[in-house]
Amino acid sequence: MWNVMAECHHIQKRTLDEAKILLVDTNAKKQCATSLTDPQRLARFASNLETELRHCGQGVEMPSKKQQCLMA
């Protein structure tokens, strides 16, 4: 369970670090400003985020259920 949580946190940290780099780069700001208004791109980002969060949630949920069964 802890390995899955650590992996999810690592992915989240890497994503945040990459986002910070993009925000610092002025050229990237211009590109982000134009690309963020693209509805298809926004929908794809939202879908990818939802999939990643669901995956992380399942990774935490399964060990929790196993632990509950062992304690019962």
Coordinates of C-alpha atoms in Angstrom, one line a residue:
M1 CA 0.0 0.0 0.0
W2 CA 2.7 2.5 1.0
N3 CA 4.6 1.8 -2.3
V4 CA 1.6 2.7 -4.3
M5 CA 1.0 5.9 -2.3
A6 CA 4.7 6.8 -2.7
E7 CA 4.5 6.2 -6.4
C8 CA 1.4 8.4 -6.7
H9 CA 3.0 11.2 -4.7
H10 CA 6.1 10.9 -6.9
I11 CA 4.0 11.3 -10.1
Q12 CA 2.2 14.3 -8.5
K13 CA 5.5 15.9 -7.5
R14 CA 7.0 15.4 -11.0
T15 CA 3.9 16.9 -12.6
L16 CA 4.0 19.9 -10.3
D17 CA 7.8 20.4 -11.0
E18 CA 7.2 20.3 -14.7
A19 CA 4.3 22.8 -14.4
K20 CA 6.5 25.2 -12.4
I21 CA 9.2 25.0 -15.1
L22 CA 6.6 25.9 -17.8
L23 CA 5.3 28.8 -15.7
V24 CA 8.8 30.3 -15.4
D25 CA 9.5 30.1 -19.2
T26 CA 7.9 33.1 -20.8
N27 CA 7.7 31.4 -24.2
A28 CA 5.9 28.6 -22.5
K29 CA 3.5 31.1 -20.9
K30 CA 2.5 32.3 -24.4
Q31 CA 2.0 28.8 -25.7
C32 CA 0.0 27.8 -22.6
A33 CA -2.2 30.8 -22.9
T34 CA -3.2 29.9 -26.4
S35 CA -3.4 26.2 -25.9
L36 CA -5.4 26.4 -22.7
T37 CA -8.3 27.9 -24.6
D38 CA -8.5 24.9 -26.9
P39 CA -11.5 22.9 -25.7
Q40 CA -10.3 19.6 -27.1
R41 CA -7.0 19.9 -25.4
L42 CA -8.7 20.8 -22.1
A43 CA -11.0 17.8 -22.4
R44 CA -7.9 15.5 -23.0
F45 CA -6.1 16.9 -20.0
A46 CA -9.2 16.4 -17.8
S47 CA -9.6 12.9 -19.0
N48 CA -6.0 12.1 -18.4
L49 CA -6.1 13.5 -14.9
E50 CA -9.3 11.6 -14.1
T51 CA -7.7 8.4 -15.3
E52 CA -4.6 9.0 -13.2
L53 CA -6.6 9.8 -10.1
R54 CA -8.7 6.7 -10.5
H55 CA -5.6 4.6 -10.9
C56 CA -4.1 6.0 -7.7
G57 CA -7.3 5.5 -5.8
Q58 CA -7.6 1.9 -6.9
G59 CA -4.0 1.3 -5.8
V60 CA -4.8 2.6 -2.3
E61 CA -8.2 1.0 -2.1
M62 CA -7.1 -2.6 -2.8
P63 CA -4.6 -2.9 0.1
S64 CA -7.1 -1.3 2.4
K65 CA -9.7 -3.9 1.6
K66 CA -7.2 -6.7 2.1
Q67 CA -6.2 -5.3 5.5
Q68 CA -9.9 -5.0 6.5
C69 CA -10.4 -8.7 5.6
L70 CA -7.4 -9.7 7.6
M71 CA -8.7 -7.9 10.7
A72 CA -12.2 -9.3 10.4

